[in-house]
Amino acid sequence: KQWYQRRVREDDLKKFPGHHGGLYIFYMKPDGGSDLRYPVYVGVTKQSFKERFQRHATHGVIHEVWNGKFPTALDGLGLYVYCTHYHGDVAKRIKSILLETFDFALKNGRSTIDISESYPAEWTKRNLEFPWEELKKIADGEDEEEEMRKKKKIPSEKGGHFIRFLLDELNCNIDMYDQEQIKDPDDVNKFPAHYGGLYLFYMKPNPTSDVRYPIYVGVAKKSFRERFQRQANDNFTGILGKIWSGEFKFEGHGVYAVCTHHQGPAAQAIKKLLLDSFHFPLKRNRRGQLRRELDTSEQLPAEYVKDNYDIPWKECLEKVAAAGQ
């Protein structure tokens, strides 16, 4: 499998994924539309593809090509790359099989590439002792792992972009106190006292930042103000109280709120979807445990979450629409 193939030029480095890595193969070809491909390097990165390729541009494969050191005595070829979804031990095993079977120029110190002929895939399958069955088992095992991974919960902080996308799709008519940090109990008094509904608490580094890390989702049955006052004053279950007391570690960030107009069954449907799909640090699990530290390691793009995790968000939209009728 592959996610994409792209030419590697200086302006392209920023376009590669910055939130995941895995198995990748550099290859040369005459132009983007050509079916001729000459693989020259195979690698695995634990970092993101973007970060790894930036290192290659400084002192690796990309640097060699851009500076005319590879390939020698041959012009008219550009550098491209396959980025795959295989990662971890599976990626390493596939890489090992490829290196045992093929002589990659830039993996073995060759400065030239052989473009005299390119064997058809079927001929290679019949005439090389290539462990196809082993490779298929590895790939099938990875697919099973991928399906299991899709069903796992994502830390809510990493799903911030998707959660905002979902709220937009739901036409939440959001009241966002986006530049008004909730610093103490007095700040709670600014929230609506005449209605409640679905709400989220989230952290951000400063009032003007567009980076948001969701940490809690709830439903206020009475009013937002009344519910937030309880969150501020209850030392055991109060989310705001835990944040202000230092029980939850969030160095360099403040807490903010999103208040929506969704109430009743619609609010409960959205809350259930979010809790089933994301691990909110300040929402107790079945054992009564909390995550006590904010995860700011990365935020996944909304499209990536939609494509790579089984989140039934469209069904949620239908439930919310039905509840509003």
Short mmCIF file of C-alpha atoms in Angstrom, two decimals:
data_model
loop_
_atom_site.label_atom_id
_atom_site.label_comp_id
_atom_site.label_asym_id
_atom_site.label_seq_id
_atom_site.Cartn_x
_atom_site.Cartn_y
_atom_site.Cartn_z
CA LYS A 1 0.00 0.00 0.00
CA GLN A 2 1.03 3.59 -0.43
CA TRP A 3 -0.49 6.88 0.59
CA TYR A 4 1.12 8.95 -2.09
CA GLN A 5 4.12 9.43 -4.34
CA ARG A 6 5.58 12.89 -4.76
CA ARG A 7 8.58 14.57 -6.31
CA VAL A 8 11.09 15.80 -3.76
CA ARG A 9 11.99 19.41 -4.44
CA GLU A 10 13.01 22.10 -1.99
CA ASP A 11 9.57 23.70 -1.88
CA ASP A 12 7.96 20.27 -1.38
CA LEU A 13 9.61 19.37 1.93
CA LYS A 14 6.97 21.24 3.96
CA LYS A 15 4.20 19.28 2.25
CA PHE A 16 5.15 15.92 3.71
CA PRO A 17 3.23 14.68 6.78
CA GLY A 18 4.42 16.16 10.05
CA HIS A 19 2.34 13.86 12.27
CA HIS A 20 3.40 10.33 11.27
CA GLY A 21 6.26 8.36 9.74
CA GLY A 22 6.92 4.80 8.59
CA LEU A 23 8.45 2.90 5.67
CA TYR A 24 9.52 5.01 2.69
CA ILE A 25 11.34 4.45 -0.62
CA PHE A 26 13.24 7.06 -2.64
CA TYR A 27 13.34 6.45 -6.39
CA MET A 28 14.32 8.26 -9.59
CA LYS A 29 12.14 8.76 -12.66
CA PRO A 30 12.24 10.96 -15.82
CA ASP A 31 9.08 12.94 -15.00
CA GLY A 32 5.93 12.80 -12.94
CA GLY A 33 3.91 11.03 -15.63
CA SER A 34 6.45 8.32 -16.38
CA ASP A 35 5.84 4.70 -15.41
CA LEU A 36 9.62 4.12 -15.14
CA ARG A 37 10.85 4.04 -11.56
CA TYR A 38 14.35 3.30 -10.31
CA PRO A 39 14.34 2.71 -6.53
CA VAL A 40 17.58 3.92 -4.91
CA TYR A 41 16.96 3.89 -1.14
CA VAL A 42 14.64 2.31 1.43
CA GLY A 43 14.28 3.55 4.98
CA VAL A 44 12.07 3.63 8.08
CA THR A 45 11.50 6.67 10.24
CA LYS A 46 10.09 6.84 13.76
CA GLN A 47 9.91 10.59 13.32
CA SER A 48 7.49 12.23 10.91
CA PHE A 49 8.22 12.01 7.21
CA LYS A 50 8.62 15.79 7.13
CA GLU A 51 11.26 15.82 9.87
CA ARG A 52 13.17 12.85 8.45
CA PHE A 53 13.24 14.25 4.92
CA GLN A 54 14.49 17.58 6.21
CA ARG A 55 17.44 15.68 7.68
CA HIS A 56 17.94 13.91 4.35
CA ALA A 57 18.06 17.35 2.72
CA THR A 58 20.84 18.43 5.08
CA HIS A 59 23.14 15.41 4.94
CA GLY A 60 21.39 12.46 3.33
CA VAL A 61 19.81 11.14 0.17
CA ILE A 62 18.10 14.38 -0.83
CA HIS A 63 21.29 16.35 -0.22
CA GLU A 64 23.24 13.98 -2.49
CA VAL A 65 20.75 14.39 -5.34
CA TRP A 66 20.27 18.14 -5.02
CA ASN A 67 24.02 18.74 -5.01
CA GLY A 68 24.67 16.65 -8.12
CA LYS A 69 26.58 13.93 -6.26
CA PHE A 70 24.02 11.29 -7.23
CA PRO A 71 23.51 9.86 -9.73
CA THR A 72 26.77 10.54 -11.55
CA ALA A 73 27.05 10.48 -15.36
CA LEU A 74 23.29 10.63 -15.76
CA ASP A 75 20.94 13.56 -16.26
CA GLY A 76 17.20 14.02 -16.67
CA LEU A 77 15.96 12.13 -13.61
CA GLY A 78 14.10 13.59 -10.64
CA LEU A 79 13.87 12.29 -7.08
CA TYR A 80 10.50 10.99 -5.86
CA VAL A 81 9.35 9.12 -2.79
CA TYR A 82 6.77 6.55 -1.72
CA CYS A 83 5.47 7.08 1.82
CA THR A 84 3.59 4.09 3.22
CA HIS A 85 1.38 3.46 6.22
CA TYR A 86 3.64 0.64 7.47
CA HIS A 87 5.47 1.50 10.67
CA GLY A 88 7.18 -0.08 13.69
CA ASP A 89 8.33 -3.70 13.55
CA VAL A 90 6.31 -4.38 10.39
CA ALA A 91 8.09 -1.59 8.52
CA LYS A 92 11.48 -2.86 9.70
CA ARG A 93 10.70 -6.41 8.52
CA ILE A 94 9.62 -5.21 5.07
CA LYS A 95 12.74 -3.05 4.82
CA SER A 96 14.91 -6.02 5.78
CA ILE A 97 13.34 -8.21 3.07
CA LEU A 98 13.85 -5.54 0.42
CA LEU A 99 17.50 -5.00 1.39
CA GLU A 100 18.20 -8.74 1.36
CA THR A 101 16.73 -9.02 -2.14
CA PHE A 102 17.76 -5.82 -3.93
CA ASP A 103 20.94 -3.75 -4.18
CA PHE A 104 19.78 -0.18 -3.46
CA ALA A 105 22.38 2.26 -4.81
CA LEU A 106 22.24 4.82 -2.01
CA LYS A 107 22.08 2.14 0.66
CA ASN A 108 25.27 0.51 -0.57
CA GLY A 109 27.43 3.47 -1.58
CA ARG A 110 26.95 3.29 -5.36
CA SER A 111 27.02 6.68 -7.10
CA THR A 112 25.49 5.35 -10.32
CA ILE A 113 22.20 3.68 -11.17
CA ASP A 114 21.52 1.06 -13.81
CA ILE A 115 18.74 2.11 -16.18
CA SER A 116 19.69 -0.32 -18.95
CA GLU A 117 16.51 -2.33 -18.40
CA SER A 118 13.66 -2.74 -15.95
CA TYR A 119 12.39 -6.28 -15.32
CA PRO A 120 8.63 -6.87 -15.49
CA ALA A 121 7.10 -7.61 -12.08
CA GLU A 122 5.89 -11.06 -13.17
CA TRP A 123 9.37 -12.05 -14.38
CA THR A 124 10.87 -10.93 -11.08
CA LYS A 125 8.26 -12.90 -9.12
CA ARG A 126 9.03 -16.08 -11.09
CA ASN A 127 12.83 -15.81 -11.19
CA LEU A 128 13.83 -14.32 -7.85
CA GLU A 129 13.78 -16.15 -4.53
CA PHE A 130 11.64 -13.46 -3.00
CA PRO A 131 9.65 -14.34 0.17
CA TRP A 132 6.27 -13.27 -1.17
CA GLU A 133 4.21 -15.35 1.25
CA GLU A 134 6.14 -14.02 4.22
CA LEU A 135 5.66 -10.47 2.98
CA LYS A 136 1.92 -11.06 2.52
CA LYS A 137 1.63 -12.36 6.08
CA ILE A 138 3.46 -9.31 7.37
CA ALA A 139 1.16 -7.01 5.39
CA ASP A 140 -1.98 -8.90 6.49
CA GLY A 141 -0.85 -8.71 10.11
CA GLU A 142 -0.29 -4.99 9.75
CA ASP A 143 -3.77 -4.58 8.28
CA GLU A 144 -5.25 -6.36 11.31
CA GLU A 145 -3.23 -4.14 13.62
CA GLU A 146 -4.38 -1.13 11.63
CA GLU A 147 -8.03 -2.10 12.08
CA MET A 148 -7.47 -2.51 15.82
CA ARG A 149 -5.69 0.83 15.97
CA LYS A 150 -8.56 2.53 14.18
CA LYS A 151 -10.87 1.43 16.98
CA LYS A 152 -8.65 2.75 19.75
CA LYS A 153 -9.36 6.03 21.41
CA ILE A 154 -7.25 9.04 20.50
CA PRO A 155 -6.04 11.44 23.20
CA SER A 156 -8.48 14.33 22.92
CA GLU A 157 -5.63 16.86 22.72
CA LYS A 158 -4.44 15.23 19.48
CA GLY A 159 -7.98 15.33 18.09
CA GLY A 160 -8.46 19.06 18.59
CA HIS A 161 -8.70 19.84 14.86
CA PHE A 162 -11.22 17.05 14.25
CA ILE A 163 -13.34 18.06 17.24
CA ARG A 164 -13.52 21.62 15.94
CA PHE A 165 -14.40 20.26 12.48
CA LEU A 166 -17.22 18.21 14.05
CA LEU A 167 -18.62 21.20 15.93
CA ASP A 168 -18.61 23.20 12.70
CA GLU A 169 -20.41 20.38 10.86
CA LEU A 170 -23.01 20.27 13.64
CA ASN A 171 -23.72 24.00 13.22
CA CYS A 172 -23.29 24.36 16.94
CA ASN A 173 -23.87 28.14 17.09
CA ILE A 174 -20.93 28.17 19.44
CA ASP A 175 -20.41 30.77 22.12
CA MET A 176 -16.60 30.68 22.25
CA TYR A 177 -14.95 32.53 25.07
CA ASP A 178 -11.85 32.04 23.03
CA GLN A 179 -9.77 34.90 24.31
CA GLU A 180 -11.15 34.94 27.84
CA GLN A 181 -9.16 32.61 30.07
CA ILE A 182 -10.96 31.17 33.10
CA LYS A 183 -8.45 32.06 35.80
CA ASP A 184 -10.54 31.98 39.00
CA PRO A 185 -14.12 31.53 40.32
CA ASP A 186 -15.00 35.13 39.49
CA ASP A 187 -14.43 34.44 35.77
CA VAL A 188 -17.21 31.85 35.84
CA ASN A 189 -19.81 34.58 36.31
CA LYS A 190 -19.47 35.72 32.68
CA PHE A 191 -21.06 32.51 31.38
CA PRO A 192 -24.81 32.32 30.49
CA ALA A 193 -27.11 31.86 33.49
CA HIS A 194 -30.33 31.33 31.52
CA TYR A 195 -29.50 28.25 29.43
CA GLY A 196 -27.16 25.26 29.27
CA GLY A 197 -26.14 22.53 26.85
CA LEU A 198 -23.07 20.75 25.49
CA TYR A 199 -19.75 22.32 26.50
CA LEU A 200 -16.03 21.61 26.24
CA PHE A 201 -13.11 22.80 28.31
CA TYR A 202 -9.81 23.11 26.49
CA MET A 203 -6.30 24.45 27.06
CA LYS A 204 -4.34 26.88 24.89
CA PRO A 205 -0.95 28.56 25.32
CA ASN A 206 -2.28 32.13 25.17
CA PRO A 207 -5.56 33.98 24.47
CA THR A 208 -4.80 34.68 20.79
CA SER A 209 -3.50 31.21 19.90
CA ASP A 210 -5.41 29.04 17.40
CA VAL A 211 -4.05 25.89 19.07
CA ARG A 212 -6.65 24.23 21.28
CA TYR A 213 -6.28 21.06 23.36
CA PRO A 214 -9.71 19.70 24.42
CA ILE A 215 -9.57 18.22 27.94
CA TYR A 216 -13.20 17.70 29.03
CA VAL A 217 -16.69 17.41 27.53
CA GLY A 218 -19.93 17.68 29.47
CA VAL A 219 -23.59 18.69 29.34
CA ALA A 220 -25.03 21.43 31.55
CA LYS A 221 -28.69 20.58 32.16
CA LYS A 222 -29.47 23.85 33.94
CA SER A 223 -27.19 26.73 33.01
CA PHE A 224 -23.55 26.97 31.99
CA ARG A 225 -22.86 29.37 34.85
CA GLU A 226 -24.38 27.08 37.48
CA ARG A 227 -22.53 24.03 36.10
CA PHE A 228 -19.18 25.86 35.90
CA GLN A 229 -19.59 27.15 39.46
CA ARG A 230 -19.83 23.54 40.58
CA GLN A 231 -16.78 22.70 38.45
CA ALA A 232 -14.92 25.48 40.24
CA ASN A 233 -15.98 24.76 43.81
CA ASP A 234 -16.22 20.97 44.05
CA ASN A 235 -12.78 19.81 45.16
CA PHE A 236 -13.37 16.16 44.19
CA THR A 237 -15.19 16.27 40.84
CA GLY A 238 -14.71 19.90 39.86
CA ILE A 239 -12.62 20.16 36.70
CA LEU A 240 -11.75 23.82 37.14
CA GLY A 241 -10.80 23.19 40.75
CA LYS A 242 -8.40 20.42 39.73
CA ILE A 243 -6.76 22.70 37.18
CA TRP A 244 -6.35 25.65 39.53
CA SER A 245 -5.04 23.47 42.37
CA GLY A 246 -2.25 22.05 40.20
CA GLU A 247 -3.64 18.50 40.29
CA PHE A 248 -3.66 18.60 36.49
CA LYS A 249 -0.29 19.56 34.93
CA PHE A 250 -0.52 22.03 32.06
CA GLU A 251 2.59 24.18 32.18
CA GLY A 252 2.28 27.36 30.10
CA HIS A 253 -1.42 26.92 29.21
CA GLY A 254 -4.73 28.36 30.37
CA VAL A 255 -8.25 26.92 30.42
CA TYR A 256 -11.03 28.16 28.12
CA ALA A 257 -14.56 26.99 27.27
CA VAL A 258 -16.81 26.31 24.31
CA CYS A 259 -20.56 26.53 24.98
CA THR A 260 -22.99 25.23 22.35
CA HIS A 261 -26.75 25.51 21.84
CA HIS A 262 -27.25 21.72 21.65
CA GLN A 263 -29.33 20.38 24.54
CA GLY A 264 -31.13 17.18 25.53
CA PRO A 265 -30.76 14.11 23.27
CA ALA A 266 -28.67 16.01 20.69
CA ALA A 267 -26.15 17.10 23.33
CA GLN A 268 -25.98 13.58 24.77
CA ALA A 269 -25.39 12.07 21.30
CA ILE A 270 -22.48 14.42 20.62
CA LYS A 271 -21.01 13.84 24.08
CA LYS A 272 -21.24 10.05 23.63
CA LEU A 273 -19.49 10.20 20.26
CA LEU A 274 -16.65 12.28 21.68
CA LEU A 275 -16.21 10.09 24.77
CA ASP A 276 -16.35 6.88 22.70
CA SER A 277 -13.75 8.22 20.26
CA PHE A 278 -11.38 10.32 22.38
CA HIS A 279 -9.62 9.94 25.70
CA PHE A 280 -10.23 13.20 27.55
CA PRO A 281 -7.63 13.62 30.34
CA LEU A 282 -10.07 15.00 32.89
CA LYS A 283 -12.80 12.46 32.25
CA ARG A 284 -12.49 9.44 34.56
CA ASN A 285 -12.21 6.02 32.94
CA ARG A 286 -14.10 2.94 34.15
CA ARG A 287 -11.59 2.47 36.94
CA GLY A 288 -12.07 6.02 38.12
CA GLN A 289 -8.63 7.10 36.89
CA LEU A 290 -7.70 10.45 35.37
CA ARG A 291 -4.87 11.46 33.09
CA ARG A 292 -3.14 14.20 35.04
CA GLU A 293 -0.94 15.80 32.40
CA LEU A 294 -1.70 17.73 29.23
CA ASP A 295 -0.45 16.04 26.03
CA THR A 296 0.87 18.71 23.66
CA SER A 297 3.08 16.37 21.60
CA GLU A 298 1.11 16.81 18.36
CA GLN A 299 -2.28 17.57 16.87
CA LEU A 300 -3.55 15.36 14.07
CA PRO A 301 -5.15 17.02 11.02
CA ALA A 302 -8.93 16.56 10.88
CA GLU A 303 -8.67 14.77 7.51
CA TYR A 304 -6.14 12.31 8.92
CA VAL A 305 -8.46 11.43 11.82
CA LYS A 306 -11.41 11.03 9.43
CA ASP A 307 -9.42 8.71 7.14
CA ASN A 308 -7.59 6.63 9.74
CA TYR A 309 -9.96 6.13 12.68
CA ASP A 310 -13.42 4.57 12.85
CA ILE A 311 -15.36 7.54 14.22
CA PRO A 312 -19.07 7.39 13.24
CA TRP A 313 -19.39 11.16 12.99
CA LYS A 314 -21.82 11.10 10.06
CA GLU A 315 -24.20 8.91 12.06
CA CYS A 316 -23.91 11.44 14.87
CA LEU A 317 -24.91 14.23 12.49
CA GLU A 318 -28.03 12.24 11.57
CA LYS A 319 -28.94 11.65 15.24
CA VAL A 320 -28.53 15.32 16.06
CA ALA A 321 -30.63 16.32 13.04
CA ALA A 322 -33.35 13.84 14.05
CA ALA A 323 -33.33 15.13 17.63
CA GLY A 324 -33.89 18.66 16.37
CA GLN A 325 -36.98 17.77 14.36
#
